[in-house]
mmCIF file of C-alpha atoms in Angstrom:
data_model
loop_
_atom_site.group_PDB
_atom_site.id
_atom_site.type_symbol
_atom_site.label_atom_id
_atom_site.label_comp_id
_atom_site.label_asym_id
_atom_site.label_seq_id
_atom_site.Cartn_x
_atom_site.Cartn_y
_atom_site.Cartn_z
ATOM 1 C CA MET X 577 0.095 -0.045 -0.164
ATOM 2 C CA GLN X 578 2.741 2.248 0.867
ATOM 3 C CA LEU X 579 4.585 2.210 -2.483
ATOM 4 C CA PRO X 580 1.561 3.580 -4.695
ATOM 5 C CA PHE X 581 0.367 5.768 -1.859
ATOM 6 C CA GLY X 582 3.814 7.427 -2.181
ATOM 7 C CA PHE X 583 3.863 8.380 -5.742
ATOM 8 C CA MET X 584 0.471 9.780 -5.895
ATOM 9 C CA PRO X 585 1.566 13.437 -5.379
ATOM 10 C CA ALA X 586 3.727 13.039 -8.332
ATOM 11 C CA ILE X 587 1.164 11.437 -10.410
ATOM 12 C CA ALA X 588 -1.038 14.244 -9.688
ATOM 13 C CA ALA X 589 1.824 16.832 -10.478
ATOM 14 C CA THR X 590 2.920 15.248 -13.619
ATOM 15 C CA VAL X 591 -0.881 15.126 -15.126
ATOM 16 C CA VAL X 592 -1.303 18.950 -14.101
ATOM 17 C CA ARG X 593 1.834 20.005 -15.431
ATOM 18 C CA ARG X 594 1.375 18.078 -18.762
ATOM 19 C CA TRP X 595 -2.257 17.961 -19.468
ATOM 20 C CA VAL X 596 -3.719 20.808 -17.525
ATOM 21 C CA THR X 597 -1.856 23.545 -17.556
ATOM 22 C CA LYS X 598 0.544 22.415 -19.993
ATOM 23 C CA GLU X 599 3.449 24.508 -18.246
ATOM 24 C CA GLY X 600 5.820 21.480 -18.817
ATOM 25 C CA PHE X 601 8.861 20.429 -16.503
ATOM 26 C CA ALA X 602 11.622 23.330 -16.905
ATOM 27 C CA ASP X 603 11.011 24.419 -13.249
ATOM 28 C CA ALA X 604 10.330 20.778 -11.672
ATOM 29 C CA GLY X 605 13.799 20.506 -10.336
ATOM 30 C CA LEU X 606 14.814 16.987 -12.230
ATOM 31 C CA ARG X 607 18.218 17.927 -12.946
ATOM 32 C CA LEU X 608 20.735 16.372 -10.411
ATOM 33 C CA ARG X 609 22.959 19.420 -10.226
ATOM 34 C CA ILE X 610 25.567 17.049 -8.710
ATOM 35 C CA ARG X 611 28.330 19.865 -9.395
ATOM 36 C CA SER X 612 26.584 22.918 -7.873
ATOM 37 C CA ALA X 613 24.149 21.167 -5.228
ATOM 38 C CA TRP X 614 26.962 18.435 -3.936
ATOM 39 C CA PRO X 615 27.329 20.241 -0.295
ATOM 40 C CA TYR X 616 23.359 19.926 0.002
ATOM 41 C CA TYR X 617 23.463 16.319 -1.194
ATOM 42 C CA VAL X 618 25.823 15.692 1.773
ATOM 43 C CA ALA X 619 23.741 17.430 4.019
ATOM 44 C CA ALA X 620 20.664 15.685 2.950
ATOM 45 C CA TRP X 621 22.426 12.450 3.431
ATOM 46 C CA LEU X 622 24.063 13.038 6.800
ATOM 47 C CA GLY X 623 21.636 15.403 8.451
ATOM 48 C CA PRO X 624 19.145 12.881 9.350
ATOM 49 C CA LEU X 625 21.997 10.799 11.112
ATOM 50 C CA ALA X 626 23.076 13.766 12.839
ATOM 51 C CA LEU X 627 19.532 14.495 13.939
ATOM 52 C CA THR X 628 19.222 10.931 15.191
ATOM 53 C CA ALA X 629 22.221 11.595 17.304
ATOM 54 C CA ALA X 630 20.947 14.752 18.703
ATOM 55 C CA THR X 631 17.487 12.883 19.671
ATOM 56 C CA MET X 632 18.798 10.309 21.246
ATOM 57 C CA GLY X 633 21.384 12.786 23.249
ATOM 58 C CA LEU X 634 18.205 14.898 24.104
ATOM 59 C CA ALA X 635 16.201 11.597 25.300
ATOM 60 C CA ALA X 636 19.428 10.624 27.643
ATOM 61 C CA ALA X 637 19.799 14.139 29.028
ATOM 62 C CA LEU X 638 16.030 13.946 29.956
ATOM 63 C CA GLY X 639 16.333 10.761 31.649
ATOM 64 C CA LEU X 640 14.227 9.229 29.025
ATOM 65 C CA TRP X 641 16.590 6.702 27.669
ATOM 66 C CA THR X 642 19.707 4.938 29.077
ATOM 67 C CA PRO X 643 22.192 4.384 26.191
ATOM 68 C CA ASP X 644 21.785 1.106 24.860
ATOM 69 C CA LEU X 645 21.885 -0.127 21.159
ATOM 70 C CA SER X 646 20.768 -3.596 21.849
ATOM 71 C CA PRO X 647 17.386 -3.066 20.589
ATOM 72 C CA LEU X 648 18.782 -2.053 17.351
ATOM 73 C CA ARG X 649 20.699 -5.054 17.196
ATOM 74 C CA ASP X 650 17.678 -7.160 17.988
ATOM 75 C CA PHE X 651 15.664 -5.377 15.437
ATOM 76 C CA ALA X 652 18.305 -5.997 12.719
ATOM 77 C CA GLY X 653 18.365 -9.873 13.653
ATOM 78 C CA GLY X 654 21.645 -9.670 15.364
ATOM 79 C CA MET X 655 23.450 -7.658 13.291
ATOM 80 C CA PRO X 656 25.735 -5.030 15.083
ATOM 81 C CA ALA X 657 24.060 -1.653 15.494
ATOM 82 C CA TRP X 658 26.484 0.256 13.978
ATOM 83 C CA VAL X 659 26.807 -1.995 10.838
ATOM 84 C CA PHE X 660 22.920 -1.774 10.374
ATOM 85 C CA VAL X 661 23.330 1.989 10.449
ATOM 86 C CA LEU X 662 26.042 1.946 7.864
ATOM 87 C CA LEU X 663 23.822 -0.182 5.699
ATOM 88 C CA LEU X 664 20.884 1.908 6.066
ATOM 89 C CA MET X 665 22.957 4.846 5.148
ATOM 90 C CA ALA X 666 24.352 3.229 2.125
ATOM 91 C CA VAL X 667 20.859 2.494 0.978
ATOM 92 C CA LEU X 668 19.340 5.730 1.141
ATOM 93 C CA PRO X 669 20.539 6.976 -2.450
ATOM 94 C CA LEU X 670 18.884 3.812 -3.562
ATOM 95 C CA LEU X 671 15.761 4.670 -2.053
ATOM 96 C CA THR X 672 15.744 8.451 -3.258
ATOM 97 C CA PRO X 673 13.633 8.106 -6.193
ATOM 98 C CA ILE X 674 10.936 6.478 -4.001
ATOM 99 C CA TYR X 675 10.711 9.319 -1.862
ATOM 100 C CA GLY X 676 10.816 11.635 -4.964
ATOM 101 C CA GLY X 677 7.161 10.650 -5.495
ATOM 102 C CA GLU X 678 6.131 12.658 -2.734
ATOM 103 C CA GLU X 679 8.916 15.564 -3.013
ATOM 104 C CA PHE X 680 7.933 15.941 -6.605
ATOM 105 C CA GLY X 681 4.542 16.843 -5.787
ATOM 106 C CA TRP X 682 4.734 18.741 -2.489
ATOM 107 C CA THR X 683 7.830 20.610 -2.629
ATOM 108 C CA SER X 684 8.776 20.832 -6.174
ATOM 109 C CA TYR X 685 4.981 21.453 -7.530
ATOM 110 C CA LEU X 686 2.390 22.494 -4.802
ATOM 111 C CA ARG X 687 4.612 24.811 -2.601
ATOM 112 C CA PRO X 688 5.890 27.578 -5.230
ATOM 113 C CA ARG X 689 2.206 27.643 -6.475
ATOM 114 C CA LEU X 690 0.341 28.142 -3.201
ATOM 115 C CA SER X 691 1.399 31.707 -2.338
ATOM 116 C CA PRO X 692 3.759 33.028 -4.672
ATOM 117 C CA GLY X 693 6.063 35.713 -3.098
ATOM 118 C CA ARG X 694 5.209 34.676 0.226
ATOM 119 C CA SER X 695 7.509 31.591 0.937
ATOM 120 C CA THR X 696 6.981 31.259 4.781
ATOM 121 C CA LYS X 697 3.148 30.940 4.447
ATOM 122 C CA ALA X 698 3.547 28.458 1.318
ATOM 123 C CA THR X 699 5.692 26.272 3.394
ATOM 124 C CA VAL X 700 3.365 26.170 6.448
ATOM 125 C CA VAL X 701 0.350 25.327 4.217
ATOM 126 C CA THR X 702 2.375 22.842 2.395
ATOM 127 C CA GLY X 703 3.368 21.228 5.563
ATOM 128 C CA LEU X 704 -0.293 21.395 6.804
ATOM 129 C CA ILE X 705 -1.338 19.512 3.631
ATOM 130 C CA TRP X 706 1.457 17.032 3.721
ATOM 131 C CA ALA X 707 0.577 16.348 7.444
ATOM 132 C CA SER X 708 -3.004 15.767 6.728
ATOM 133 C CA TRP X 709 -2.393 13.668 3.899
ATOM 134 C CA HIS X 710 -0.708 11.213 6.095
ATOM 135 C CA TYR X 711 -3.536 11.173 8.806
ATOM 136 C CA PRO X 712 -5.051 8.139 7.115
ATOM 137 C CA LEU X 713 -2.020 6.261 8.326
ATOM 138 C CA ALA X 714 -2.620 6.713 11.858
ATOM 139 C CA PHE X 715 -5.899 4.590 11.477
ATOM 140 C CA ALA X 716 -4.481 1.949 8.923
ATOM 141 C CA GLY X 717 -1.913 0.417 11.616
ATOM 142 C CA TYR X 718 0.975 2.277 10.338
ATOM 143 C CA ILE X 719 1.494 4.351 13.273
ATOM 144 C CA GLU X 720 -0.328 4.022 16.593
ATOM 145 C CA PHE X 721 -0.645 7.080 18.768
ATOM 146 C CA PRO X 722 -2.079 6.305 22.244
ATOM 147 C CA GLY X 723 -3.937 9.809 22.025
ATOM 148 C CA VAL X 724 -4.988 10.141 18.349
ATOM 149 C CA ILE X 725 -5.685 13.965 18.601
ATOM 150 C CA ILE X 726 -2.818 14.781 20.597
ATOM 151 C CA GLY X 727 -0.427 12.508 18.483
ATOM 152 C CA LEU X 728 -1.682 14.034 15.198
ATOM 153 C CA LEU X 729 -0.844 17.412 16.616
ATOM 154 C CA ALA X 730 2.437 16.275 17.510
ATOM 155 C CA TRP X 731 2.918 14.525 13.896
ATOM 156 C CA THR X 732 1.644 18.177 12.268
ATOM 157 C CA VAL X 733 4.317 19.933 14.156
ATOM 158 C CA SER X 734 7.042 17.421 13.187
ATOM 159 C CA PHE X 735 5.765 17.577 9.468
ATOM 160 C CA GLN X 736 6.030 21.747 9.609
ATOM 161 C CA PHE X 737 9.632 21.614 10.499
ATOM 162 C CA GLN X 738 10.588 18.716 8.044
ATOM 163 C CA GLU X 739 8.945 20.936 5.199
ATOM 164 C CA ALA X 740 11.016 24.038 6.458
ATOM 165 C CA LEU X 741 14.046 22.000 6.161
ATOM 166 C CA LEU X 742 13.358 20.264 2.709
ATOM 167 C CA VAL X 743 12.473 23.777 1.399
ATOM 168 C CA TRP X 744 15.718 25.185 2.692
ATOM 169 C CA LEU X 745 17.613 22.136 0.593
ATOM 170 C CA TYR X 746 15.471 22.616 -2.432
ATOM 171 C CA VAL X 747 15.521 26.561 -2.568
ATOM 172 C CA ARG X 748 19.357 26.278 -2.377
ATOM 173 C CA SER X 749 20.183 22.906 -4.492
ATOM 174 C CA LYS X 750 17.346 23.680 -6.985
ATOM 175 C CA SER X 751 16.994 19.663 -7.280
ATOM 176 C CA VAL X 752 14.211 17.617 -6.205
ATOM 177 C CA TRP X 753 16.539 14.731 -5.591
ATOM 178 C CA VAL X 754 18.419 16.368 -2.760
ATOM 179 C CA VAL X 755 14.975 17.118 -0.847
ATOM 180 C CA SER X 756 14.079 13.042 -1.706
ATOM 181 C CA LEU X 757 17.318 12.231 -0.270
ATOM 182 C CA ALA X 758 16.697 13.974 2.863
ATOM 183 C CA HIS X 759 13.092 12.587 2.913
ATOM 184 C CA ALA X 760 14.663 8.896 2.789
ATOM 185 C CA GLY X 761 16.808 9.793 5.566
ATOM 186 C CA ASN X 762 14.321 11.082 7.824
ATOM 187 C CA ASN X 763 12.231 7.732 7.402
ATOM 188 C CA MET X 764 14.610 5.289 7.378
ATOM 189 C CA VAL X 765 17.421 6.605 9.858
ATOM 190 C CA LEU X 766 15.855 9.297 11.982
ATOM 191 C CA SER X 767 12.508 7.922 12.127
ATOM 192 C CA LEU X 768 13.316 3.980 11.999
ATOM 193 C CA VAL X 769 16.520 4.373 14.658
ATOM 194 C CA SER X 770 14.822 6.765 16.845
ATOM 195 C CA GLY X 771 11.782 4.854 16.927
ATOM 196 C CA VAL X 772 13.494 1.322 17.529
ATOM 197 C CA LEU X 773 15.832 2.434 20.397
ATOM 198 C CA LEU X 774 12.893 4.909 22.386
ATOM 199 C CA SER X 775 9.787 2.908 21.613
ATOM 200 C CA GLU X 776 11.176 -0.738 21.917
ATOM 201 C CA GLY X 777 14.112 -0.043 23.860
ATOM 202 C CA ALA X 778 12.832 2.868 26.340
ATOM 203 C CA GLY X 779 9.381 1.928 26.310
ATOM 204 C CA LEU X 780 8.117 5.506 25.303
ATOM 205 C CA ASP X 781 4.917 6.046 23.454
ATOM 206 C CA VAL X 782 4.755 7.259 19.627
ATOM 207 C CA THR X 783 3.742 10.790 20.823
ATOM 208 C CA PRO X 784 6.732 11.565 22.937
ATOM 209 C CA VAL X 785 9.215 9.949 20.423
ATOM 210 C CA THR X 786 7.606 12.108 17.520
ATOM 211 C CA LEU X 787 8.299 15.254 19.711
ATOM 212 C CA LEU X 788 11.822 14.255 20.953
ATOM 213 C CA MET X 789 12.586 13.853 17.024
ATOM 214 C CA THR X 790 11.137 17.405 16.418
ATOM 215 C CA ALA X 791 13.039 19.160 18.917
ATOM 216 C CA PRO X 792 16.581 18.790 16.998
ATOM 217 C CA MET X 793 14.721 19.940 13.624
ATOM 218 C CA ALA X 794 13.129 22.980 15.486
ATOM 219 C CA VAL X 795 16.832 23.806 16.557
ATOM 220 C CA VAL X 796 17.997 23.770 13.172
ATOM 221 C CA CYS X 797 15.120 25.761 11.558
ATOM 222 C CA ALA X 798 15.662 28.510 14.220
ATOM 223 C CA VAL X 799 19.345 28.437 13.577
ATOM 224 C CA LEU X 800 19.014 28.643 9.939
ATOM 225 C CA ALA X 801 16.143 31.594 10.336
ATOM 226 C CA LEU X 802 18.726 33.510 12.501
ATOM 227 C CA ARG X 803 21.424 33.093 9.925
ATOM 228 C CA GLY X 804 18.998 34.173 7.394
ATOM 229 C CA ARG X 805 18.141 37.177 9.703
ATOM 230 C CA THR X 806 21.978 38.084 9.937
ATOM 231 C CA LEU X 807 22.580 37.908 6.118
ATOM 232 C CA ARG X 808 19.673 39.993 5.370
ATOM 233 C CA ARG X 809 20.801 42.738 7.726
ATOM 234 C CA ARG X 810 24.123 42.818 6.092
ATOM 235 C CA ALA X 811 22.752 43.002 2.606
ATOM 236 C CA LEU X 812 20.503 45.898 3.738
ATOM 237 C CA ARG X 813 23.638 47.664 5.174
ATOM 238 C CA GLY X 814 25.587 46.830 1.924
ATOM 239 C CA ARG X 815 22.830 49.047 -0.066
ATOM 240 C CA LEU X 816 23.992 52.201 1.778
ATOM 241 C CA ARG X 817 25.560 54.582 -0.421
ATOM 242 C CA PRO X 818 27.495 57.232 0.065
ATOM 243 C CA ARG X 819 25.786 60.615 -1.436
ATOM 244 C CA ASP X 820 26.127 64.205 -1.221
ATOM 245 C CA GLY X 821 29.812 64.471 0.042
ATOM 246 C CA GLY X 822 29.344 61.501 2.567
ATOM 247 C CA MET X 823 25.716 61.316 3.355
ATOM 248 C CA HIS X 824 24.386 57.882 3.321
ATOM 249 C CA GLU X 825 21.048 56.972 1.961
ATOM 250 C CA ARG X 826 19.316 53.948 2.480
ATOM 251 C CA ALA X 827 17.848 52.084 -0.283
ATOM 252 C CA SER X 828 14.170 51.517 -0.832
ATOM 253 C CA VAL X 829 13.744 48.461 1.082
ATOM 254 C CA ALA X 830 11.053 47.487 3.525
ATOM 255 C CA PRO X 831 13.012 47.873 6.867
ATOM 256 C CA ASP X 832 10.938 45.210 8.526
ATOM 257 C CA ALA X 833 10.709 42.638 5.568
ATOM 258 C CA PRO X 834 9.980 39.089 6.888
ATOM 259 C CA VAL X 835 12.774 36.807 7.315
ATOM 260 C CA HIS X 836 12.604 33.234 5.720
ATOM 261 C CA LEU X 837 14.394 30.021 6.225
ATOM 262 C CA GLN X 838 14.983 30.418 2.093
ATOM 263 C CA ARG X 839 16.321 33.380 0.680
#
């Protein structure tokens, strides 16, 4: 069920691009762009592993998890935990086209068209749509929240921060494959490893596990937002030009323009 379900956004975007609007695929981000986007491929590949480490570190610091990788070894059929994680990392590039089914529809097509010129609003709305599209999985046995309403709220918050990070990668790399690699890592490394260690190992319910995974993503989003604000202020200062014997005049830019994760 999961495989065709995951390709639905891409199928819908393809139908619209090809036969409804007939706009084609020039802006679809289908080029790999290895040469220019390689730093973002690295970030998309290693980022989920770093978020996993941060999640487990947070859980240990809060006293919710005692460092023990044996549940991961048991889950992998006796394979050493570190070997299992390396295997997951090696498989991620192979899974990227599968997760491209969602990203081609959500991040590549839907988000830029929801609210042109208002990237933060478009990202938030895309995150809400993306989250609600997954809600049926909570009633189909894919994920089991002890309290469905609270669980879905936590899941929605998680999707919002995930979408913000995916958009950041997409805007800079201009390739849907970078985003798809990050999505694969989120599911197959961050969610899988953290879920096994915290749910099966520490006995935590899905909702607190979701919140623990979301916290590091929120921190990364905050850092990127602050960095964007700093760069924006520098750009504004750079637009000051000496005029009339040393007087400076500010360029006509809104001083309180909103700061987004993407620039």
